[in-house]
Short mmCIF file of C-alpha atoms and ligand atoms in Angstrom, two decimals:
data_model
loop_
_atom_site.label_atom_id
_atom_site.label_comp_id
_atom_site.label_asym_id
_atom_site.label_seq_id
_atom_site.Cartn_x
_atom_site.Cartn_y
_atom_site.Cartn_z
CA UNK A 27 22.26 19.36 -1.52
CA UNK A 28 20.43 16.89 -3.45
CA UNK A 29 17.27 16.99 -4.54
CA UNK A 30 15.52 14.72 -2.18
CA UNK A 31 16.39 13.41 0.97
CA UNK A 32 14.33 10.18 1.60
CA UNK A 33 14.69 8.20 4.63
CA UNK A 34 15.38 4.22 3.78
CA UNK A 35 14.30 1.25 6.20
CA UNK A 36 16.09 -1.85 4.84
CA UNK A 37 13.79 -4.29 6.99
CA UNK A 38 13.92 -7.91 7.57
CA UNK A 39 14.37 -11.04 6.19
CA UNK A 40 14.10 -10.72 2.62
CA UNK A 41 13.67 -6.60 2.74
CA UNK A 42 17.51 -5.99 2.15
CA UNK A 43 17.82 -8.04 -0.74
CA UNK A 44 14.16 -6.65 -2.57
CA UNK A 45 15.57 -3.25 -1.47
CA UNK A 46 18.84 -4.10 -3.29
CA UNK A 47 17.58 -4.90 -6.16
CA UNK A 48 15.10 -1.75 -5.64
CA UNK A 49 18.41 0.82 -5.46
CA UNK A 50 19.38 -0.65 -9.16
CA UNK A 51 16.27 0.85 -10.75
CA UNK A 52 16.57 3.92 -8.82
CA UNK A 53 19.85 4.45 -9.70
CA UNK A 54 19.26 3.86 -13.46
CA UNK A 55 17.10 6.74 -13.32
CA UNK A 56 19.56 9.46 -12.59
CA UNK A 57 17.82 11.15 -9.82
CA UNK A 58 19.34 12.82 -7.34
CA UNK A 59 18.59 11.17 -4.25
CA UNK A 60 20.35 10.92 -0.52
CA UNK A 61 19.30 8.23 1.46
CA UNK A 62 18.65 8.65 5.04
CA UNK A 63 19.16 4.85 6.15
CA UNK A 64 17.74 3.74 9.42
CA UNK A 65 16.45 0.91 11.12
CA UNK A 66 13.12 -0.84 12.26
CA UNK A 67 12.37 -3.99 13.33
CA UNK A 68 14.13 -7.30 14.56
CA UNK A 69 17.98 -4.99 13.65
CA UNK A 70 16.83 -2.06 15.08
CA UNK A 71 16.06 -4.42 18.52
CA UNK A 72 19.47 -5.54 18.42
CA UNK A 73 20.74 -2.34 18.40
CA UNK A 74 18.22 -0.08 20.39
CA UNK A 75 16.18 -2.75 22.04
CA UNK A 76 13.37 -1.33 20.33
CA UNK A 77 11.69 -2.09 16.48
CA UNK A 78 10.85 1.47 16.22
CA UNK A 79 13.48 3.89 17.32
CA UNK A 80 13.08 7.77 17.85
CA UNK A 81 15.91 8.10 15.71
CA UNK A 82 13.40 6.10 12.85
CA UNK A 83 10.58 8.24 13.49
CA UNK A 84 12.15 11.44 13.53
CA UNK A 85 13.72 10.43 10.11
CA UNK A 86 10.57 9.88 8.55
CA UNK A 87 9.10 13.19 10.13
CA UNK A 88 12.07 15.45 9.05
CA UNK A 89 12.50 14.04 5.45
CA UNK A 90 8.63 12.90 4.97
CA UNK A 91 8.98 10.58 2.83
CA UNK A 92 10.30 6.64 3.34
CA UNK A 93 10.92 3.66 1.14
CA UNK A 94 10.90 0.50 3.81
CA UNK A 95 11.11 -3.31 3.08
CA UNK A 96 8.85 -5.29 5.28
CA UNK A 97 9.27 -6.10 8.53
CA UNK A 98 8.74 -9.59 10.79
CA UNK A 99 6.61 -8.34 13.41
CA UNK A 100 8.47 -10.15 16.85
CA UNK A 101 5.74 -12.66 18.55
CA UNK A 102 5.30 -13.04 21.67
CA UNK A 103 7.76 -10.27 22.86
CA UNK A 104 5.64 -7.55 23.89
CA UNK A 105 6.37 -5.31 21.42
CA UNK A 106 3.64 -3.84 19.20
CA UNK A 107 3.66 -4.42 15.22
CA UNK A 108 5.73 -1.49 13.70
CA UNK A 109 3.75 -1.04 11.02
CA UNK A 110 0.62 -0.25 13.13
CA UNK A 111 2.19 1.56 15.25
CA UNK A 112 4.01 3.79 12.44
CA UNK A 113 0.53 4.81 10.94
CA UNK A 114 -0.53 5.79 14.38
CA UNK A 115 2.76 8.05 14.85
CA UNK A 116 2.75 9.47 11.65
CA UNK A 117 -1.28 10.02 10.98
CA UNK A 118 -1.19 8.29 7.94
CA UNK A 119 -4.65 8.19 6.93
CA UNK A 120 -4.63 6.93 3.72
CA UNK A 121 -3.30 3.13 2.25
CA UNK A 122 -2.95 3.57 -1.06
CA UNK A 123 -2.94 -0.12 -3.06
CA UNK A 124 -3.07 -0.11 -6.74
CA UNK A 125 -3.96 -3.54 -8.16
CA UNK A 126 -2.61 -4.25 -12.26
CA UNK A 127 -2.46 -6.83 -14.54
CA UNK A 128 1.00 -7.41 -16.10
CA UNK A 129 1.00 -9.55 -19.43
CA UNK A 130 2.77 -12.70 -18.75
CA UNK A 131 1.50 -13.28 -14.67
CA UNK A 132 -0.56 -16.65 -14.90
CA UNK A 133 -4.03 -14.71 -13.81
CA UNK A 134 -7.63 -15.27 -14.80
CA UNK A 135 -8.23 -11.60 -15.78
CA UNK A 136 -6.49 -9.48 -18.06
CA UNK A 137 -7.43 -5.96 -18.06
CA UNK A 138 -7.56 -5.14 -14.35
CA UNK A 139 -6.28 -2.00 -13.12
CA UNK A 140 -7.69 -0.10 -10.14
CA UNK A 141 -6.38 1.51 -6.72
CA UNK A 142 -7.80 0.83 -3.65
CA UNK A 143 -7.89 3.97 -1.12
CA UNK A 144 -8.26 2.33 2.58
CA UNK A 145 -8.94 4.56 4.99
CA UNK A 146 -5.94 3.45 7.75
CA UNK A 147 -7.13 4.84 11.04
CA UNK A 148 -10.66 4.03 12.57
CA UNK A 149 -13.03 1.24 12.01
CA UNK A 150 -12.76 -1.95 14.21
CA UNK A 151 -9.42 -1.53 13.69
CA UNK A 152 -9.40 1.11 16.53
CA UNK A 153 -8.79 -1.67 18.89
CA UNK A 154 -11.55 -0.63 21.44
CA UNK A 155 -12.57 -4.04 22.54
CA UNK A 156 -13.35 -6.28 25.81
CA UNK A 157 -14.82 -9.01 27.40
CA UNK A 158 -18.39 -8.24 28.64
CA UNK A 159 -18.74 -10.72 31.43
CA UNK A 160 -15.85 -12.32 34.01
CA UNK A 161 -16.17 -16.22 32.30
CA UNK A 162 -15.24 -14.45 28.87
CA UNK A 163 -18.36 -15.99 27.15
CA UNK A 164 -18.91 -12.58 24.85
CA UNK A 165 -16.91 -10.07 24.08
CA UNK A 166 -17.40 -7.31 21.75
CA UNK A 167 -16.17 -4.15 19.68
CA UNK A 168 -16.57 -0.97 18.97
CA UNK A 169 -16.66 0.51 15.38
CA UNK A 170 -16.11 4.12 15.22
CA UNK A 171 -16.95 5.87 12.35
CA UNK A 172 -16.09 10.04 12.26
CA UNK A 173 -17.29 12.80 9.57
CA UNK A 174 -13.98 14.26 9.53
CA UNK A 175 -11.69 10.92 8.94
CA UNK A 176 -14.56 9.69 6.62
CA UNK A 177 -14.37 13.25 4.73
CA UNK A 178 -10.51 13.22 5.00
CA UNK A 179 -10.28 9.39 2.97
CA UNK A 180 -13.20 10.25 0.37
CA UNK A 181 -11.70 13.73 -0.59
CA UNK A 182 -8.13 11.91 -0.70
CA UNK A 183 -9.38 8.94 -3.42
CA UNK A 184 -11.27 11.84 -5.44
CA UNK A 185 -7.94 13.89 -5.89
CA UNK A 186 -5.73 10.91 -6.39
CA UNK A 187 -8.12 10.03 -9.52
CA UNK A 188 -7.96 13.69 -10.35
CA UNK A 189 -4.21 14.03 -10.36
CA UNK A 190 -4.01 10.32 -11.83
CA UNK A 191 -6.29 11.02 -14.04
CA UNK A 192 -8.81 8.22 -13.05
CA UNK A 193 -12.34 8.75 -14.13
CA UNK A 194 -14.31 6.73 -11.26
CA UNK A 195 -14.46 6.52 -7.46
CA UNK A 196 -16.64 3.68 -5.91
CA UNK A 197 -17.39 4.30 -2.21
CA UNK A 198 -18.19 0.52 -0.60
CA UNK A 199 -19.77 0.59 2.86
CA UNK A 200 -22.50 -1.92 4.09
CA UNK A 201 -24.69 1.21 5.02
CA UNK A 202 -27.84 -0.97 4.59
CA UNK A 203 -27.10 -2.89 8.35
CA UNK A 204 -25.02 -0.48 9.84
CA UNK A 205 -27.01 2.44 9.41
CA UNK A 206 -24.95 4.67 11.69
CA UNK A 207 -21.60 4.40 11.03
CA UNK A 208 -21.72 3.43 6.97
CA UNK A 209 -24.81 5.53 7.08
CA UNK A 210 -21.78 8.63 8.03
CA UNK A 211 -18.91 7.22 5.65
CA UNK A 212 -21.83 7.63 2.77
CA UNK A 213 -23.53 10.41 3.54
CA UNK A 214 -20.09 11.95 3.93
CA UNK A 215 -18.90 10.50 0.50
CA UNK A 216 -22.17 11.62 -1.36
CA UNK A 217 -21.34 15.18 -0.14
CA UNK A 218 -17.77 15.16 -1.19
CA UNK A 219 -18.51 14.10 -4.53
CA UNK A 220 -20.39 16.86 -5.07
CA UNK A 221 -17.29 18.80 -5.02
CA UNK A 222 -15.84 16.77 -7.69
CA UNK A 223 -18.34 16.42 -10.46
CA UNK A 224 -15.57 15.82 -13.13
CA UNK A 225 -15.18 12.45 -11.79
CA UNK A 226 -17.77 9.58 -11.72
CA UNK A 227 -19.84 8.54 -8.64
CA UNK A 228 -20.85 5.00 -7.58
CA UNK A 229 -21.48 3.66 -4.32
CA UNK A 230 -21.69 -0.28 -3.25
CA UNK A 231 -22.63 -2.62 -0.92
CA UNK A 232 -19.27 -4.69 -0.03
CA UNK A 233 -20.86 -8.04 -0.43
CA UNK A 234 -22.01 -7.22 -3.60
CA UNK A 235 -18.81 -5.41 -4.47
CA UNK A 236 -16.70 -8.46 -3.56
CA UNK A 237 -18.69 -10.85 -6.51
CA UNK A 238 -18.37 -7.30 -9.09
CA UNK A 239 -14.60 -7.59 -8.11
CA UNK A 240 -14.56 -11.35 -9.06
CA UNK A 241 -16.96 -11.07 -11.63
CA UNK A 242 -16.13 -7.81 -13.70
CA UNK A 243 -12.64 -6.26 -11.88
CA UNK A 244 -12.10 -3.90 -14.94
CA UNK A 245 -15.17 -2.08 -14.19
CA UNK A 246 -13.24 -0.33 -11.36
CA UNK A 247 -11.02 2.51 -11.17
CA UNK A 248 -10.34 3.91 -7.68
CA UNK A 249 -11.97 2.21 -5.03
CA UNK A 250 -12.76 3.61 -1.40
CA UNK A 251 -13.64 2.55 1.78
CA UNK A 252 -13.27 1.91 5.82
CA UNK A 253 -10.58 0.01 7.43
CA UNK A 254 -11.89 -3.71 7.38
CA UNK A 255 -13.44 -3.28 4.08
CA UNK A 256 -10.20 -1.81 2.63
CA UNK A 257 -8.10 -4.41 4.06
CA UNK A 258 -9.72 -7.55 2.95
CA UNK A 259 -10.85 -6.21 -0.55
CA UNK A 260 -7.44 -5.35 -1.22
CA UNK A 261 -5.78 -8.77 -0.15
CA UNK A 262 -8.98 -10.04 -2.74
CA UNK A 263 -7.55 -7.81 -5.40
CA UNK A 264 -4.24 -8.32 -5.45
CA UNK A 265 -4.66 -12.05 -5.78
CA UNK A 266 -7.05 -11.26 -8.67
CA UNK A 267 -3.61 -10.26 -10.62
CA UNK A 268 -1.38 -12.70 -9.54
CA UNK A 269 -0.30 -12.36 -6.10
CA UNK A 270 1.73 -10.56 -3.27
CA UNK A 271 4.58 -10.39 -5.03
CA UNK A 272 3.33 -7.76 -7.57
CA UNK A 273 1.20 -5.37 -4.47
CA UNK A 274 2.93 -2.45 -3.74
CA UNK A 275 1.53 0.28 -1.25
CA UNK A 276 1.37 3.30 -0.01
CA UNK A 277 0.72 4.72 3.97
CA UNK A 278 -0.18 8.58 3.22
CA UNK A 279 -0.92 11.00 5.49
CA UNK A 280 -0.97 15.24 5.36
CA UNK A 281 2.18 15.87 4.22
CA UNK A 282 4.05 12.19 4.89
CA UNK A 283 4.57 9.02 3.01
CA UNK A 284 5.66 5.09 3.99
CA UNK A 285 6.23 3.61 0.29
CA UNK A 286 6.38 -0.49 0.64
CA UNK A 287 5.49 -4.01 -0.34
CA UNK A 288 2.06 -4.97 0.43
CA UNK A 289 3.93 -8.73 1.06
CA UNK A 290 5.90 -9.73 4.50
CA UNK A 291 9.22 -10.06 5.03
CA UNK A 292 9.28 -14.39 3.46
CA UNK A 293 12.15 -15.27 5.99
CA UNK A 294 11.92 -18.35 4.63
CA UNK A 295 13.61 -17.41 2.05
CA UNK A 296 16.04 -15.01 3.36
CA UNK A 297 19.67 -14.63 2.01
CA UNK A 298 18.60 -17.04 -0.96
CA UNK A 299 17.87 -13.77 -3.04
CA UNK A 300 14.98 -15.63 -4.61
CA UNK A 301 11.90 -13.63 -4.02
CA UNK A 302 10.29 -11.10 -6.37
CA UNK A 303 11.97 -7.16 -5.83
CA UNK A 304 8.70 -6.15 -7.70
CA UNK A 305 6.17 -5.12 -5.41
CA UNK A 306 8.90 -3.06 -3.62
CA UNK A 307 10.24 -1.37 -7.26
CA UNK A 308 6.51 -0.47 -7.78
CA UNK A 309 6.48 1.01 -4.53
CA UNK A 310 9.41 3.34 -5.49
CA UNK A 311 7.31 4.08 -8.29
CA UNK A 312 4.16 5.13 -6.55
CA UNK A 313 6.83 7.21 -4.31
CA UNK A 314 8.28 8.90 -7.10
CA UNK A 315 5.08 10.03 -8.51
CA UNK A 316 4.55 11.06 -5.16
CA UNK A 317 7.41 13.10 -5.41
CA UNK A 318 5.89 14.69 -8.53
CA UNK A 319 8.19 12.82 -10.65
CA UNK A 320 5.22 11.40 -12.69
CA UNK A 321 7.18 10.68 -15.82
CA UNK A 322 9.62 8.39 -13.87
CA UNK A 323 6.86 6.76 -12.17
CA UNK A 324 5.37 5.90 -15.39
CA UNK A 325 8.62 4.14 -16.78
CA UNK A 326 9.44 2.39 -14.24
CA UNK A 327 5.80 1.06 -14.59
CA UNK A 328 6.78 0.03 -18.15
CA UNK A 329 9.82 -1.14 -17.50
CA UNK A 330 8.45 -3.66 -15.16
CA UNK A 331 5.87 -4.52 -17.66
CA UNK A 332 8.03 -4.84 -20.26
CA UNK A 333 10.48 -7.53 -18.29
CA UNK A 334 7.13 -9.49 -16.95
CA UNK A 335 5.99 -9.62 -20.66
CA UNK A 336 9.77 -10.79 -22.07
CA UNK A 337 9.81 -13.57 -19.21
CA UNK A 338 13.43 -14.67 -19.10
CA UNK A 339 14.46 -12.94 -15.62
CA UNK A 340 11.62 -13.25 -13.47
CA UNK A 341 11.79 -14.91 -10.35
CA UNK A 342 10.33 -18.34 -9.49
CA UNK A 343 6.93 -16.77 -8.45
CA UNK A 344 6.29 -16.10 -12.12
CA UNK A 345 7.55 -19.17 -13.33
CA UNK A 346 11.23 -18.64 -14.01
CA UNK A 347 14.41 -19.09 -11.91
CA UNK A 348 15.45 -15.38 -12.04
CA UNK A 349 17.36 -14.01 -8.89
CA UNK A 350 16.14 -11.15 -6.71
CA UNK A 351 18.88 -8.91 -8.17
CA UNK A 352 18.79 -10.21 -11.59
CA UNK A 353 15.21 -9.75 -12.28
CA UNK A 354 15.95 -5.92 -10.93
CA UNK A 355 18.99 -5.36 -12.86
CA UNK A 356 16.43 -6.29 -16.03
CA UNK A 357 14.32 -3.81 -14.94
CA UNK A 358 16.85 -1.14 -14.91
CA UNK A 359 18.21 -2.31 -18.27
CA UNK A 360 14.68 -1.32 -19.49
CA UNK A 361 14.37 1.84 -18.24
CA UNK A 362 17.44 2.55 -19.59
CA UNK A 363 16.67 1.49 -23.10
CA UNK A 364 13.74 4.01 -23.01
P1 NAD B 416 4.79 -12.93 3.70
O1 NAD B 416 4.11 -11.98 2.79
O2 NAD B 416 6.12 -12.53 4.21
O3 NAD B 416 5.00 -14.32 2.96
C1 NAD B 416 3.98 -15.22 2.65
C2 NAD B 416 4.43 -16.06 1.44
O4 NAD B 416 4.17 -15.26 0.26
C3 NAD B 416 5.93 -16.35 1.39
O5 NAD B 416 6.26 -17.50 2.08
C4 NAD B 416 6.15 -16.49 -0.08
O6 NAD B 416 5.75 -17.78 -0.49
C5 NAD B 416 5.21 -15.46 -0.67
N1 NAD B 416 5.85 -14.17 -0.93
C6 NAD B 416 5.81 -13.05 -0.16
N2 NAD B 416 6.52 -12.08 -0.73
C7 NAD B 416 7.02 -12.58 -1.88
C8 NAD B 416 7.85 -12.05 -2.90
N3 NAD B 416 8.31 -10.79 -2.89
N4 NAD B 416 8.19 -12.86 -3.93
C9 NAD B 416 7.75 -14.12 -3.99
N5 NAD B 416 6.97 -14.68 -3.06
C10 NAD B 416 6.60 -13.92 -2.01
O7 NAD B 416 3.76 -13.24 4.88
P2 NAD B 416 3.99 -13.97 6.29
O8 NAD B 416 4.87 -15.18 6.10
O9 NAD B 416 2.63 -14.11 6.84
O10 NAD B 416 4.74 -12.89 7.17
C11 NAD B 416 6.14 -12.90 7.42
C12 NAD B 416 6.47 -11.73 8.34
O11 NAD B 416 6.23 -10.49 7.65
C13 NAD B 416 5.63 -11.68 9.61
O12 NAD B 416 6.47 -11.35 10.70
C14 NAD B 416 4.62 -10.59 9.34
O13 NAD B 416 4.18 -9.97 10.52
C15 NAD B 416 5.44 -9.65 8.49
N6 NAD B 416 4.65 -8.74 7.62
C16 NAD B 416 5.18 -7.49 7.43
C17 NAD B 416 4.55 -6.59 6.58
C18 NAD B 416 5.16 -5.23 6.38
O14 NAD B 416 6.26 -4.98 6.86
N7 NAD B 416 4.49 -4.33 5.69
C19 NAD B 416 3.38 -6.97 5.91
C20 NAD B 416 2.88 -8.26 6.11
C21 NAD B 416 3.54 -9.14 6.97
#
């Protein structure tokens, strides 16, 4: 039996090609891996009129861990976006995004290197919302905020910068307006860091943690916060080093794990094997760590790093005219060499 059985989600438009070129790093690292392959998304309609199958879902919960290109969500169809509806399925609390600088992306910082914890499953995101009057002139929202998901993301983001060894966790919340529910996420993350005094403790307002981003990014380490927050500060971040192309991420939950791009599925470009495999390799990373395979994770890290920083097969994002599959095959031929 080998030594991990990982479910694999090819996905659409690009996804199959960035997975390709994803499968030649993982297989220049030896490991022992069977792959689980299923579908979601505009194949898996074809096939089971549905973008999320049982068969998909009970993959993911048997083998609890996935590596998944992105997906076009279908418009206009009726059918609800996969990825949402995968969080929901599989309580995965946690999105994990860590943000880096690579020497050699055109960026105006240099030394940026944090992770964004985004806590995936309340907030406004919660979709509790509705017109208030007949002639739909207001409508509004509810934000729910709980102690237990708020104590459930904060103690996650402390032990990830434990086990990553990380020495700072910034809580952002706007707790000064919304003195109930970021009044809870803070109070909640005050308490929680009592329990890890090894780390650092900071908390911020999100306005004024959106100019420190832009301002002074390397003064972060592991960021954490509620759903909205979370969402837009890490779309800030990752164009802070460069772009989408470079943004992996992570959907975590108890004991289950979606590893992907934090890009779409570009079906512009589909089948012209043009677009970056990066974000996706780094995502195999992150998984591998996950896995406990730290030392692999770190390589693969440097291996990237190594064939941003050399620049001759990088894909047209970065400035050359690299293929999908070439600029993957590079980053094999790195780990390789060490
Ligand atoms: P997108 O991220 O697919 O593409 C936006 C643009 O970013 C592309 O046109 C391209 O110029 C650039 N880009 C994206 N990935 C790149 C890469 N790897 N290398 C180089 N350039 C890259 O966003 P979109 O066009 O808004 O969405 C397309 C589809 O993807 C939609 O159906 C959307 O719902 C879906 N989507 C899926 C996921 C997911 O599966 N996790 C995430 C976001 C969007």
């Amino acid at each position: 039996m080998a030594k991990y059985r990982i479910t694999l989600i090819r996905g659409d438009g690009t996804g199959p090609e960035i997975i390709e070129a994803t499968m030649l790093v993982l297989n220049a690292t030896g490991l022992d891996i069977e792959w689980e392959e299923c579908l979601a998304g505009e194949g898996a309609i074809e096939k089971y009129g549905t973008p999320i199958p049982d068969e998909t879902i009970e993959s993911i919960k048997k083998n609890k861990v996935a590596l998944k290109g992105p997906i076009t969500t279908p418009i206009g169809t009726g059918f609800r976006s996969v990825n949402v509806a995968m969080r929901q399925e599989l309580k995965l609390f946690a999105n994990l995004r860590p943000v880096k600088s690579f020497i050699g992306v055109p960026s105006k910082y240099e030394n940026v290197d944090l992770v964004i914890v985004r806590e995936n499953t309340e907030d406004l995101y919660a979709g509790v919302e509705h017109y208030v009057d007949e002639d739909k002139t207001a409508a509004e929202s509810i934000r729910i905020i709980t102690k237990k998901a708020s104590e459930r993301i904060v103690r996650f983001a402390f032990n990830y910068a434990r086990e990553n060894n990380r020495k700072k966790v910034t809580a952002v919340h706007k707790a000064n307006i919304m003195k109930f529910t970021d009044g809870l996420f803070l109070d909640v993350a005050k308490k929680v860091a009592e329990e890890f005094l090894d780390i650092e403790f900071e908390d911020k307002i999100v306005d004024n943690m959106a100019m420190q981003l832009v301002k002074n990014p390397e003064n972060f380490d592991v960021i954490v916060t509620t759903n909205l927050f979370g969402d837009i500060l890490s779309d800030l971040c990752a164009g802070l080093v460069g772009g989408l192309g470079l943004a992996p991420g992570a959907n975590i939950g108890e004991n289950t794990a979606i590893f992907e791009a934090v890009h779409g599925s570009a079906p512009k470009y589909k089948g012209l094997y043009k677009v970056n495999p990066t974000a996706v390799i780094l995502a195999s990373a992150m998984m591998l760590g996950y896995l406990g395979e730290k030392d692999w994770e770190r390589r693969i890290v440097n291996a990237v790093s190594a064939t941003i920083a050399e620049g001759n097969n990088v894909t047209y994002d970065l400035g050359g005219n690299a293929t999908t599959l070439e600029m993957g095959k590079r980053i094999a031929e790195k780990l390789s060499e060490g």
